[in-house]
Amino acid sequence: MNLIIMGPPGAGKGTAAERIKAAYGLAHISTGDLLRAAVKAGTELGLKASVYMDAGKLVPDEVVIGLVEGRLGEPDTSNGFMLDGFPRTIPQAEALSEMLDRIGRRLDIVINLRIDDDVIIRRIAGRLICPSCGAIYNADLNRPADGLCKCGGRPARRKDDEPEAVKMRLVAYKAQSEPLIDWYRQRGLLAEVESAGTPAEVFDKISGVISKHSGAGKW
Ligand code: AMP
C-alpha cells in the first residue's frame, strides 16, 4: 500500500504517521524530516533549505522533488510507502504522479486530516520535539518526564513552531496546499478524517478509511 498523509501544520500528521507506519509496515517518507536531517548535516541543500524553513516558508519545489525521488528509489519503499508533508503544491503533486508512473508504482489513498485553526495554534504552541530521535511531546498533554526524552535528548520547540512562523505556515498551507485536496478528490483518492480527539481515536478513524478505501485484507 502506498499512501499520502496530508493536513495543515499541527493536524497531527507526525503522530498519526508513527502509528500508521507501525501498523502497516510502510516506509515513512517525511520531507520535513529529510530537510531537517540535511540542515543538521550542514549539507549545501540543508543550508539553502534552512532559510525557508526558519521563516515558515515552503522550500522550492525542485529541492523537495529531488529529495523524494531519491528516497523512493531506496529498497525499504518496495513494501509500500507513506508520504508525509509531500506533496504540498500542485506542481509537486504533478511531479509525484510522473515519478510514480516512471517507476511503475501508484497511490492507493490520500488521507486528509481536518482540524480548525484555533486547535492548530493551541497544539503547536505546546509542541516539543526531541532533537535526537524526533519523538513528539506536548508541553500541556504529554510532557517529557524531567524535561528529558526516553532517548535522553532534551525536547524543545522547533524554530518554525514559534507563533509568527506558525502564522506564515498556515498562510502558505491555505494558499498552496489546500488546492491539493480537490486535486486528489477529483482523482478519486481522497479520504477525509476529522483530527479532533486523542491520537488513538484519530488512528482508529484512519484505519477505518484505509480498510474501506482499499478493501479489508487486500494487503
Ligand atoms: P514539516 O515537518 O512537514 O512541517 O516541514 C517543516 C518545513 O520543511 C516546512 O515548513 C517547509 O519549510 C519545509 N518543507 C517540508 N516539506 C516540504 C514540501 N513538500 N515542500 C516545500 N517545503 C517543505
mmCIF file with all atom_site columns, C-alpha atoms and ligand atoms in Angstrom, residues 13 30-33 35-36 52-53 56-61 64 84-88 92 127 158 160 169, ligand 1:
data_model
loop_
_atom_site.group_PDB
_atom_site.id
_atom_site.type_symbol
_atom_site.label_atom_id
_atom_site.label_alt_id
_atom_site.label_comp_id
_atom_site.label_asym_id
_atom_site.label_entity_id
_atom_site.label_seq_id
_atom_site.pdbx_PDB_ins_code
_atom_site.Cartn_x
_atom_site.Cartn_y
_atom_site.Cartn_z
_atom_site.occupancy
_atom_site.B_iso_or_equiv
_atom_site.pdbx_formal_charge
_atom_site.auth_seq_id
_atom_site.auth_comp_id
_atom_site.auth_asym_id
_atom_site.auth_atom_id
_atom_site.pdbx_PDB_model_num
ATOM   1  C CA  . LYS A 1 13  ? 0.311  14.178 10.816 1.00 0.00 ? 13  LYS A CA  1
ATOM   2  C CA  . SER A 1 30  ? 8.666  12.843 5.688  1.00 0.00 ? 30  SER A CA  1
ATOM   3  C CA  . THR A 1 31  ? 10.083 15.716 3.652  1.00 0.00 ? 31  THR A CA  1
ATOM   4  C CA  . GLY A 1 32  ? 10.259 17.822 6.852  1.00 0.00 ? 32  GLY A CA  1
ATOM   5  C CA  . ASP A 1 33  ? 12.452 15.121 8.477  1.00 0.00 ? 33  ASP A CA  1
ATOM   6  C CA  . LEU A 1 35  ? 15.114 18.504 5.209  1.00 0.00 ? 35  LEU A CA  1
ATOM   7  C CA  . ARG A 1 36  ? 15.874 18.780 8.949  1.00 0.00 ? 36  ARG A CA  1
ATOM   8  C CA  . TYR A 1 52  ? 12.958 28.992 4.011  1.00 0.00 ? 52  TYR A CA  1
ATOM   9  C CA  . MET A 1 53  ? 12.174 26.629 6.878  1.00 0.00 ? 53  MET A CA  1
ATOM   10 C CA  . GLY A 1 56  ? 7.914  29.102 7.856  1.00 0.00 ? 56  GLY A CA  1
ATOM   11 C CA  . LYS A 1 57  ? 8.055  29.255 4.035  1.00 0.00 ? 57  LYS A CA  1
ATOM   12 C CA  . LEU A 1 58  ? 7.978  26.359 1.607  1.00 0.00 ? 58  LEU A CA  1
ATOM   13 C CA  . VAL A 1 59  ? 11.326 25.149 0.284  1.00 0.00 ? 59  VAL A CA  1
ATOM   14 C CA  . PRO A 1 60  ? 11.444 25.417 -3.557 1.00 0.00 ? 60  PRO A CA  1
ATOM   15 C CA  . ASP A 1 61  ? 9.647  22.583 -5.369 1.00 0.00 ? 61  ASP A CA  1
ATOM   16 C CA  . VAL A 1 64  ? 11.944 18.613 -2.311 1.00 0.00 ? 64  VAL A CA  1
ATOM   17 C CA  . ASP A 1 84  ? 4.153  12.854 4.978  1.00 0.00 ? 84  ASP A CA  1
ATOM   18 C CA  . GLY A 1 85  ? 4.462  16.572 4.192  1.00 0.00 ? 85  GLY A CA  1
ATOM   19 C CA  . PHE A 1 86  ? 4.725  15.922 0.433  1.00 0.00 ? 86  PHE A CA  1
ATOM   20 C CA  . PRO A 1 87  ? 3.244  16.937 -1.952 1.00 0.00 ? 87  PRO A CA  1
ATOM   21 C CA  . ARG A 1 88  ? 2.456  20.433 -0.662 1.00 0.00 ? 88  ARG A CA  1
ATOM   22 C CA  . GLN A 1 92  ? 4.799  18.704 -6.501 1.00 0.00 ? 92  GLN A CA  1
ATOM   23 C CA  . ARG A 1 127 ? 4.593  21.007 20.771 1.00 0.00 ? 127 ARG A CA  1
ATOM   24 C CA  . ARG A 1 158 ? 11.059 23.810 16.752 1.00 0.00 ? 158 ARG A CA  1
ATOM   25 C CA  . ASP A 1 160 ? 9.237  27.107 12.880 1.00 0.00 ? 160 ASP A CA  1
ATOM   26 C CA  . ARG A 1 169 ? 2.906  28.280 7.645  1.00 0.00 ? 169 ARG A CA  1
HETATM 27 P P1  . AMP B 2 .   ? 7.042  19.722 8.309  1.00 0.00 ? 1   AMP B P1  1
HETATM 28 O O1  . AMP B 2 .   ? 7.905  18.995 9.285  1.00 0.00 ? 1   AMP B O1  1
HETATM 29 O O2  . AMP B 2 .   ? 6.374  18.808 7.321  1.00 0.00 ? 1   AMP B O2  1
HETATM 30 O O3  . AMP B 2 .   ? 6.076  20.667 8.969  1.00 0.00 ? 1   AMP B O3  1
HETATM 31 O O4  . AMP B 2 .   ? 8.017  20.638 7.425  1.00 0.00 ? 1   AMP B O4  1
HETATM 32 C C1  . AMP B 2 .   ? 8.815  21.635 8.019  1.00 0.00 ? 1   AMP B C1  1
HETATM 33 C C2  . AMP B 2 .   ? 9.238  22.647 6.966  1.00 0.00 ? 1   AMP B C2  1
HETATM 34 O O5  . AMP B 2 .   ? 10.001 21.994 5.937  1.00 0.00 ? 1   AMP B O5  1
HETATM 35 C C3  . AMP B 2 .   ? 8.098  23.335 6.224  1.00 0.00 ? 1   AMP B C3  1
HETATM 36 O O6  . AMP B 2 .   ? 7.584  24.444 6.924  1.00 0.00 ? 1   AMP B O6  1
HETATM 37 C C4  . AMP B 2 .   ? 8.794  23.733 4.930  1.00 0.00 ? 1   AMP B C4  1
HETATM 38 O O7  . AMP B 2 .   ? 9.634  24.870 5.127  1.00 0.00 ? 1   AMP B O7  1
HETATM 39 C C5  . AMP B 2 .   ? 9.690  22.545 4.657  1.00 0.00 ? 1   AMP B C5  1
HETATM 40 N N1  . AMP B 2 .   ? 9.008  21.510 3.853  1.00 0.00 ? 1   AMP B N1  1
HETATM 41 C C6  . AMP B 2 .   ? 8.677  20.248 4.249  1.00 0.00 ? 1   AMP B C6  1
HETATM 42 N N2  . AMP B 2 .   ? 8.067  19.579 3.254  1.00 0.00 ? 1   AMP B N2  1
HETATM 43 C C7  . AMP B 2 .   ? 8.013  20.441 2.197  1.00 0.00 ? 1   AMP B C7  1
HETATM 44 C C8  . AMP B 2 .   ? 7.475  20.355 0.878  1.00 0.00 ? 1   AMP B C8  1
HETATM 45 N N3  . AMP B 2 .   ? 6.853  19.247 0.434  1.00 0.00 ? 1   AMP B N3  1
HETATM 46 N N4  . AMP B 2 .   ? 7.601  21.440 0.077  1.00 0.00 ? 1   AMP B N4  1
HETATM 47 C C9  . AMP B 2 .   ? 8.219  22.561 0.493  1.00 0.00 ? 1   AMP B C9  1
HETATM 48 N N5  . AMP B 2 .   ? 8.718  22.722 1.733  1.00 0.00 ? 1   AMP B N5  1
HETATM 49 C C10 . AMP B 2 .   ? 8.625  21.673 2.589  1.00 0.00 ? 1   AMP B C10 1
#
